[in-house]
């Protein structure tokens, strides 16, 4: 596979040229006074820090419902965020012609709920720090897809910690052509390697009930999940989440009711809705005020289902989401 080695400042210069030409926007991470931020840049500063070791939310939610074709956006995100972005383009939730979205190698992330830490600036030191810190989120500990191999391009470290830009699509190639260095074969050994998906989830309805009895139905998990995108969600209605007179009527009609109502149905419906496209990012768990181990369930159940269809969400732009296709000879063992 071919790529270009990024020399000092090349990436910023390249982005600057493209964004000035197109009057576009950069969507990436940066650090300011030791605070890591997700940012949209209309004007580029001299230096940007693209690696963000703190996870707040899957940033692809900010690209959801970008339909304008006239705006150009370059997004440089983590692999799980880029994968969610790719899924959203398939679900017609983003106009992909407006966006060039690439993935940066990821060393794992720490929850934003943890107290402040001073993370090393140098990428190799950051990787060592994260690996030895014991702070890395559960979603990252079991993540099997940390490599920058998703989206329109990848930014990847080799064993010498040189950074490489690798185009995967024609859109990625637009930026690639602007990078001043020579196109060459990328080194065989890269720093972040594919690892076996280590989801250890086992189905247990009693454990599920116990974990979810703390749920207060705040719906944060739905709102912060990148691939849970229905505009008219059932759970925004009084039918599924009754309040006030609607709730009193329900009790008069149906008898004693536990509150909040419909907790299990909510999570089952959500699981069904995201099961094909869940990227295992743990954004739902990060947003949960009740510390419910959502990643375990959502990544676990989705991973099993995706395995049946041999489907990895966000792997590429062309592969159709299994539920959106029909193949006559699919899953023969499921027939009578
Ligand atoms: S889930 Fe994977 S790609 Fe996403 S932040 Fe964690 S390690 Fe990185
Ligand atoms: S269900 Fe949770 S882990 Fe899966 S994509 Fe949504 S936020 Fe990420
Ligand atoms: S974020 Fe947590 S408490 Fe809120 S609805 Fe989801 S699981 Fe329940």
CSV table of C-alpha atoms and ligand atoms in Angstrom, one decimal:
chain,number,residue,atom,x,y,z
A,1,UNK,CA,0.0,0.0,0.0
A,2,UNK,CA,1.3,3.5,-0.8
A,3,UNK,CA,1.2,6.6,1.2
A,4,UNK,CA,3.1,9.8,1.9
A,5,UNK,CA,5.3,10.5,4.9
A,6,UNK,CA,4.1,13.6,6.7
A,7,UNK,CA,7.1,15.8,7.4
A,8,UNK,CA,7.0,18.6,10.0
A,9,UNK,CA,4.0,20.9,9.5
A,10,UNK,CA,3.0,19.2,6.2
A,11,UNK,CA,-0.4,18.2,7.4
A,12,UNK,CA,-1.4,21.7,8.6
A,13,UNK,CA,0.0,23.2,5.4
A,14,UNK,CA,-2.0,20.8,3.3
A,15,UNK,CA,-5.2,21.3,5.3
A,16,UNK,CA,-4.6,25.1,5.1
A,17,UNK,CA,-4.3,25.0,1.3
A,18,UNK,CA,-7.4,22.8,0.8
A,19,UNK,CA,-9.6,24.7,3.3
A,20,UNK,CA,-8.6,28.1,1.9
A,21,UNK,CA,-9.3,27.0,-1.6
A,22,UNK,CA,-12.7,25.6,-0.7
A,23,UNK,CA,-13.5,28.0,2.2
A,24,UNK,CA,-14.0,24.8,4.2
A,25,UNK,CA,-14.0,23.8,7.8
A,26,UNK,CA,-11.7,21.5,9.8
A,27,UNK,CA,-13.2,19.2,12.4
A,28,UNK,CA,-10.6,17.7,14.7
A,29,UNK,CA,-9.2,17.6,18.2
A,30,UNK,CA,-6.9,20.1,19.8
A,31,UNK,CA,-5.4,20.9,23.1
A,32,UNK,CA,-5.4,24.3,24.7
A,33,UNK,CA,-3.8,24.9,28.1
A,34,UNK,CA,-3.8,21.2,28.7
A,35,UNK,CA,-7.5,21.0,27.9
A,36,UNK,CA,-8.4,18.6,25.1
A,37,UNK,CA,-11.2,19.9,22.9
A,38,UNK,CA,-13.2,18.8,19.9
A,39,UNK,CA,-13.2,21.7,17.6
A,40,UNK,CA,-14.5,23.0,14.3
A,41,UNK,CA,-11.8,25.4,12.8
A,42,UNK,CA,-12.8,28.1,10.4
A,43,UNK,CA,-9.2,29.4,10.6
A,44,UNK,CA,-6.3,27.1,11.3
A,45,UNK,CA,-3.9,27.8,14.0
A,46,UNK,CA,-0.1,27.1,13.4
A,47,UNK,CA,-0.2,23.8,15.3
A,48,UNK,CA,-3.0,21.4,16.1
A,49,UNK,CA,-2.9,18.3,18.3
A,50,UNK,CA,-4.9,15.6,16.5
A,51,UNK,CA,-4.6,12.9,19.2
A,52,UNK,CA,-7.1,13.3,22.0
A,53,UNK,CA,-6.8,10.8,24.9
A,54,UNK,CA,-10.0,12.0,26.6
A,55,UNK,CA,-13.3,10.6,25.4
A,56,UNK,CA,-16.4,12.8,25.9
A,57,UNK,CA,-18.6,11.6,23.1
A,58,UNK,CA,-18.4,10.0,19.6
A,59,UNK,CA,-17.7,13.2,17.6
A,60,UNK,CA,-19.5,11.9,14.5
A,61,UNK,CA,-22.7,13.0,16.1
A,62,UNK,CA,-21.7,16.6,15.1
A,63,UNK,CA,-21.6,15.6,11.5
A,64,UNK,CA,-25.1,14.0,11.6
A,65,UNK,CA,-27.5,15.9,9.3
A,66,UNK,CA,-24.8,17.8,7.4
A,67,UNK,CA,-26.7,17.8,4.1
A,68,UNK,CA,-25.3,21.0,2.5
A,69,UNK,CA,-23.3,20.1,-0.7
A,70,UNK,CA,-21.7,23.6,-0.9
A,71,UNK,CA,-19.7,23.4,2.4
A,72,UNK,CA,-16.5,21.4,2.5
A,73,UNK,CA,-15.5,19.8,5.8
A,74,UNK,CA,-12.3,17.8,6.6
A,75,UNK,CA,-12.7,15.6,9.6
A,76,UNK,CA,-9.9,13.9,11.4
A,77,UNK,CA,-11.3,11.5,14.0
A,78,UNK,CA,-10.7,8.4,15.9
A,79,UNK,CA,-11.3,5.0,14.1
A,80,UNK,CA,-14.6,4.4,16.0
A,81,UNK,CA,-15.8,7.9,15.2
A,82,UNK,CA,-14.9,7.5,11.5
A,83,UNK,CA,-16.6,4.2,11.4
A,84,UNK,CA,-19.8,5.7,12.8
A,85,UNK,CA,-19.5,8.5,10.2
A,86,UNK,CA,-19.3,5.9,7.4
A,87,UNK,CA,-22.4,4.1,8.7
A,88,UNK,CA,-24.3,7.5,8.8
A,89,UNK,CA,-23.4,8.2,5.2
A,90,UNK,CA,-25.0,4.8,4.3
A,91,UNK,CA,-28.1,5.7,6.3
A,92,UNK,CA,-28.4,9.0,4.4
A,93,UNK,CA,-27.7,11.0,7.5
A,94,UNK,CA,-24.7,12.9,6.1
A,95,UNK,CA,-23.9,14.2,2.6
A,96,UNK,CA,-20.6,12.4,2.1
A,97,UNK,CA,-19.7,14.6,-0.9
A,98,UNK,CA,-19.3,17.5,1.5
A,99,UNK,CA,-16.9,15.7,3.9
A,100,UNK,CA,-13.5,14.1,3.7
A,101,UNK,CA,-13.2,12.1,6.9
A,102,UNK,CA,-10.1,10.3,7.9
A,103,UNK,CA,-9.1,8.2,10.9
A,104,UNK,CA,-6.0,8.7,13.1
A,105,UNK,CA,-4.4,5.7,14.8
A,106,UNK,CA,-5.8,5.4,18.3
A,107,UNK,CA,-4.0,4.4,21.5
A,108,UNK,CA,-7.2,4.2,23.6
A,109,UNK,CA,-8.9,6.9,25.6
A,110,UNK,CA,-9.7,7.8,29.2
A,111,UNK,CA,-13.2,8.7,30.4
A,112,UNK,CA,-13.9,12.5,30.7
A,113,UNK,CA,-15.3,11.6,34.1
A,114,UNK,CA,-11.9,10.8,35.5
A,115,UNK,CA,-10.0,13.6,37.2
A,116,UNK,CA,-7.6,15.7,35.3
A,117,UNK,CA,-4.4,14.1,34.1
A,118,UNK,CA,-1.4,15.6,32.4
A,119,UNK,CA,-1.0,13.6,29.3
A,120,UNK,CA,2.4,13.5,27.5
A,121,UNK,CA,2.6,15.5,24.3
A,122,UNK,CA,4.8,13.1,22.4
A,123,UNK,CA,2.7,10.3,20.7
A,124,UNK,CA,5.0,7.5,21.7
A,125,UNK,CA,5.1,8.6,25.3
A,126,UNK,CA,1.3,9.0,25.2
A,127,UNK,CA,0.9,5.4,24.0
A,128,UNK,CA,3.1,4.1,26.8
A,129,UNK,CA,1.4,6.3,29.4
A,130,UNK,CA,-2.1,5.1,28.4
A,131,UNK,CA,-1.0,1.4,28.2
A,132,UNK,CA,0.4,1.5,31.7
A,133,UNK,CA,-2.1,3.9,33.3
A,134,UNK,CA,-4.9,1.5,34.0
A,135,UNK,CA,-7.2,4.3,33.1
A,136,UNK,CA,-8.3,3.3,29.6
A,137,UNK,CA,-12.1,2.9,29.2
A,138,UNK,CA,-13.7,-0.5,28.9
A,139,UNK,CA,-14.7,0.2,25.3
A,140,UNK,CA,-11.1,0.9,24.4
A,141,UNK,CA,-9.8,-2.1,26.3
A,142,UNK,CA,-11.9,-4.4,24.2
A,143,UNK,CA,-11.6,-2.4,21.0
A,144,UNK,CA,-10.3,-4.5,18.1
A,145,UNK,CA,-10.2,-1.7,15.6
A,146,UNK,CA,-7.8,1.0,16.7
A,147,UNK,CA,-6.0,1.4,13.4
A,148,UNK,CA,-6.4,4.4,11.2
A,149,UNK,CA,-7.7,2.3,8.3
A,150,UNK,CA,-11.3,3.7,8.0
A,151,UNK,CA,-12.9,6.5,6.1
A,152,UNK,CA,-11.4,8.5,3.2
A,153,UNK,CA,-7.8,8.4,4.5
A,154,UNK,CA,-5.7,7.2,7.4
A,155,UNK,CA,-3.0,8.8,9.5
A,156,UNK,CA,-0.8,6.1,10.8
A,157,UNK,CA,2.4,5.8,12.7
A,158,UNK,CA,5.2,3.4,11.7
A,159,UNK,CA,7.6,1.7,14.1
A,160,UNK,CA,10.0,4.7,13.9
A,161,UNK,CA,7.0,7.0,14.8
A,162,UNK,CA,7.0,8.6,11.4
A,163,UNK,CA,3.4,9.7,10.5
A,164,UNK,CA,2.0,8.5,7.2
A,165,UNK,CA,-1.0,9.7,5.2
A,166,UNK,CA,-2.7,6.9,3.3
A,167,UNK,CA,-5.6,7.6,0.9
A,168,UNK,CA,-8.5,5.1,0.8
A,169,UNK,CA,-11.0,6.9,-1.5
A,170,UNK,CA,-11.0,9.5,-4.3
A,171,UNK,CA,-12.0,12.1,-1.7
A,172,UNK,CA,-8.9,11.1,0.5
A,173,UNK,CA,-6.8,11.3,-2.7
A,174,UNK,CA,-7.7,15.0,-3.1
A,175,UNK,CA,-5.9,15.9,0.1
A,176,UNK,CA,-3.2,13.3,-0.5
A,177,UNK,CA,-2.2,15.0,-3.8
A,178,UNK,CA,-1.7,18.3,-2.0
A,179,UNK,CA,0.9,16.8,0.4
A,180,UNK,CA,4.4,17.9,-0.8
A,181,UNK,CA,6.3,14.7,-0.1
A,182,UNK,CA,6.8,11.7,-2.5
A,183,UNK,CA,4.3,8.9,-2.8
A,184,UNK,CA,6.0,5.7,-1.6
A,185,UNK,CA,5.3,2.2,-0.3
A,186,UNK,CA,4.4,2.5,3.4
A,187,UNK,CA,6.4,0.4,5.9
A,188,UNK,CA,5.1,-3.1,6.5
A,189,UNK,CA,5.2,-2.8,10.3
A,190,UNK,CA,3.0,-0.1,11.8
A,191,UNK,CA,2.7,0.9,15.4
A,192,UNK,CA,-1.0,0.3,16.0
A,193,UNK,CA,-1.9,-3.2,15.0
A,194,UNK,CA,-5.2,-5.0,14.4
A,195,UNK,CA,-6.1,-7.1,17.4
A,196,UNK,CA,-8.7,-9.7,18.0
A,197,UNK,CA,-12.0,-8.3,19.1
A,198,UNK,CA,-12.1,-9.2,22.8
A,199,UNK,CA,-15.7,-8.8,23.6
A,200,UNK,CA,-16.5,-11.1,26.5
A,201,UNK,CA,-20.2,-10.6,26.7
A,202,UNK,CA,-22.4,-13.5,27.7
A,203,UNK,CA,-26.2,-13.3,27.6
A,204,UNK,CA,-27.8,-13.2,31.0
A,205,UNK,CA,-31.2,-11.7,31.4
A,206,UNK,CA,-31.0,-11.7,35.2
A,207,UNK,CA,-27.8,-9.7,35.1
A,208,UNK,CA,-29.3,-7.4,32.5
A,209,UNK,CA,-32.3,-6.7,34.8
A,210,UNK,CA,-30.0,-6.0,37.7
A,211,UNK,CA,-27.8,-3.6,35.7
A,212,UNK,CA,-30.7,-1.8,34.1
A,213,UNK,CA,-32.8,-1.4,37.2
A,214,UNK,CA,-30.7,1.8,37.9
A,215,UNK,CA,-31.8,3.3,34.6
A,216,UNK,CA,-33.7,6.6,35.1
A,217,UNK,CA,-34.7,6.9,31.4
A,218,UNK,CA,-32.8,10.2,30.9
A,219,UNK,CA,-32.2,9.0,27.3
A,220,UNK,CA,-28.6,10.3,27.3
A,221,UNK,CA,-27.4,7.0,25.9
A,222,UNK,CA,-29.7,7.4,22.9
A,223,UNK,CA,-28.9,11.1,22.4
A,224,UNK,CA,-25.1,10.5,22.5
A,225,UNK,CA,-25.1,7.4,20.4
A,226,UNK,CA,-23.8,8.3,16.9
A,227,UNK,CA,-25.8,5.6,15.1
A,228,UNK,CA,-29.1,6.1,17.1
A,229,UNK,CA,-30.4,8.7,14.8
A,230,UNK,CA,-34.2,8.5,14.4
A,231,UNK,CA,-35.6,12.0,14.5
A,232,UNK,CA,-39.0,10.8,15.6
A,233,UNK,CA,-37.9,8.5,18.3
A,234,UNK,CA,-40.7,6.5,20.0
A,235,UNK,CA,-39.2,7.5,23.3
A,236,UNK,CA,-39.7,11.2,22.8
A,237,UNK,CA,-43.5,10.5,22.8
A,238,UNK,CA,-45.9,10.3,25.8
A,239,UNK,CA,-47.0,6.8,24.6
A,240,UNK,CA,-43.7,5.2,25.5
A,241,UNK,CA,-42.5,7.6,28.2
A,242,UNK,CA,-45.8,8.9,29.7
A,243,UNK,CA,-45.8,11.9,32.0
A,244,UNK,CA,-48.5,14.0,33.7
A,245,UNK,CA,-52.1,13.3,32.6
A,246,UNK,CA,-50.9,10.6,30.1
A,247,UNK,CA,-49.2,8.8,33.0
A,248,UNK,CA,-52.2,9.0,35.2
A,249,UNK,CA,-54.4,7.7,32.4
A,250,UNK,CA,-52.0,4.8,31.9
A,251,UNK,CA,-52.2,3.9,35.5
A,252,UNK,CA,-56.0,4.1,35.5
A,253,UNK,CA,-56.1,1.9,32.4
A,254,UNK,CA,-53.4,-0.6,33.2
A,255,UNK,CA,-53.0,-0.6,37.0
A,256,UNK,CA,-49.9,-0.3,39.1
A,257,UNK,CA,-47.0,0.9,37.1
A,258,UNK,CA,-43.3,1.1,38.0
A,259,UNK,CA,-41.5,4.3,37.2
A,260,UNK,CA,-39.8,5.0,35.0
A,261,UNK,CA,-41.9,2.9,32.7
A,262,UNK,CA,-40.7,0.8,29.8
A,263,UNK,CA,-37.0,0.7,30.7
A,264,UNK,CA,-36.4,-2.8,29.3
A,265,UNK,CA,-38.4,-2.1,26.2
A,266,UNK,CA,-36.4,1.1,25.6
A,267,UNK,CA,-33.1,-0.8,25.8
A,268,UNK,CA,-34.3,-3.7,23.7
A,269,UNK,CA,-35.6,-1.4,21.0
A,270,UNK,CA,-32.4,0.6,21.0
A,271,UNK,CA,-30.3,-2.6,20.8
A,272,UNK,CA,-32.3,-3.7,17.8
A,273,UNK,CA,-32.0,-0.3,16.1
A,274,UNK,CA,-28.2,-0.1,16.5
A,275,UNK,CA,-27.3,-3.8,16.3
A,276,UNK,CA,-26.0,-3.6,12.7
A,277,UNK,CA,-24.2,-0.3,13.0
A,278,UNK,CA,-22.9,-0.1,16.6
A,279,UNK,CA,-19.2,0.6,16.5
A,280,UNK,CA,-18.6,-0.2,20.2
A,281,UNK,CA,-17.4,3.3,21.0
A,282,UNK,CA,-18.9,3.4,24.5
A,283,UNK,CA,-20.3,6.9,23.9
A,284,UNK,CA,-23.6,5.7,25.5
A,285,UNK,CA,-21.8,4.5,28.6
A,286,UNK,CA,-19.9,7.7,28.9
A,287,UNK,CA,-23.1,9.7,28.8
A,288,UNK,CA,-24.9,7.6,31.4
A,289,UNK,CA,-25.3,9.3,34.8
A,290,UNK,CA,-26.0,5.9,36.4
A,291,UNK,CA,-22.8,4.2,35.4
A,292,UNK,CA,-24.7,1.4,33.7
A,293,UNK,CA,-22.2,-0.8,31.8
A,294,UNK,CA,-23.9,-0.1,28.4
A,295,UNK,CA,-20.9,-0.9,26.2
A,296,UNK,CA,-20.8,-4.5,27.4
A,297,UNK,CA,-24.4,-5.0,26.3
A,298,UNK,CA,-24.5,-2.9,23.1
A,299,UNK,CA,-21.1,-3.9,21.7
A,300,UNK,CA,-21.6,-7.4,22.9
A,301,UNK,CA,-25.0,-8.0,21.4
A,302,UNK,CA,-24.2,-6.0,18.2
A,303,UNK,CA,-20.9,-7.8,17.8
A,304,UNK,CA,-22.6,-11.2,17.8
A,305,UNK,CA,-25.2,-10.1,15.3
A,306,UNK,CA,-22.6,-8.4,13.0
A,307,UNK,CA,-20.6,-11.6,13.1
A,308,UNK,CA,-23.6,-13.6,11.8
A,309,UNK,CA,-23.6,-11.3,8.7
A,310,UNK,CA,-19.8,-11.0,8.6
A,311,UNK,CA,-20.3,-7.3,8.7
A,312,UNK,CA,-17.9,-4.7,10.2
A,313,UNK,CA,-19.7,-1.4,10.5
A,314,UNK,CA,-17.7,1.4,8.9
A,315,UNK,CA,-15.2,-0.8,7.1
A,316,UNK,CA,-16.0,0.9,3.9
A,317,UNK,CA,-18.5,3.1,2.2
A,318,UNK,CA,-19.9,0.5,-0.3
A,319,UNK,CA,-20.8,-2.5,1.8
A,320,UNK,CA,-24.6,-2.4,2.4
A,321,UNK,CA,-25.9,-2.6,6.0
A,322,UNK,CA,-27.3,-6.2,6.1
A,323,UNK,CA,-30.9,-5.2,7.2
A,324,UNK,CA,-31.1,-3.0,4.2
A,325,UNK,CA,-30.5,-5.8,1.7
A,326,UNK,CA,-32.2,-9.1,0.9
A,327,UNK,CA,-30.4,-12.2,-0.2
A,328,UNK,CA,-32.5,-15.2,-0.9
A,329,UNK,CA,-29.9,-17.7,0.3
A,330,UNK,CA,-28.9,-15.7,3.4
A,331,UNK,CA,-28.8,-17.5,6.8
A,332,UNK,CA,-30.0,-20.9,5.4
A,333,UNK,CA,-29.7,-22.5,8.9
A,334,UNK,CA,-32.3,-20.0,10.2
A,335,UNK,CA,-34.9,-21.6,7.8
A,336,UNK,CA,-37.4,-24.3,9.0
B,1,LIG,S1,-13.2,2.5,21.0
B,1,LIG,FE1,-11.3,2.0,19.9
B,1,LIG,S2,-11.1,3.6,18.3
B,1,LIG,FE2,-12.7,4.3,19.8
B,1,LIG,S3,-11.5,5.6,21.3
B,1,LIG,FE3,-11.5,3.5,22.1
B,1,LIG,S4,-9.7,2.5,21.3
B,1,LIG,FE4,-10.0,4.4,20.1
B,2,LIG,S1,-24.7,1.8,21.2
B,2,LIG,FE1,-23.1,2.7,22.5
B,2,LIG,S2,-21.2,1.6,21.8
B,2,LIG,FE2,-22.8,1.3,20.2
B,2,LIG,S3,-22.4,2.9,18.7
B,2,LIG,FE3,-24.0,3.6,20.1
B,2,LIG,S4,-22.9,4.8,21.7
B,2,LIG,FE4,-21.3,3.5,20.6
B,3,LIG,S1,-28.1,7.1,29.9
B,3,LIG,FE1,-28.2,5.5,31.6
B,3,LIG,S2,-29.8,6.2,32.9
B,3,LIG,FE2,-30.0,7.4,31.0
B,3,LIG,S3,-31.5,6.2,29.8
B,3,LIG,FE3,-29.5,5.5,29.2
B,3,LIG,S4,-29.1,3.7,30.5
B,3,LIG,FE4,-30.8,4.8,31.4
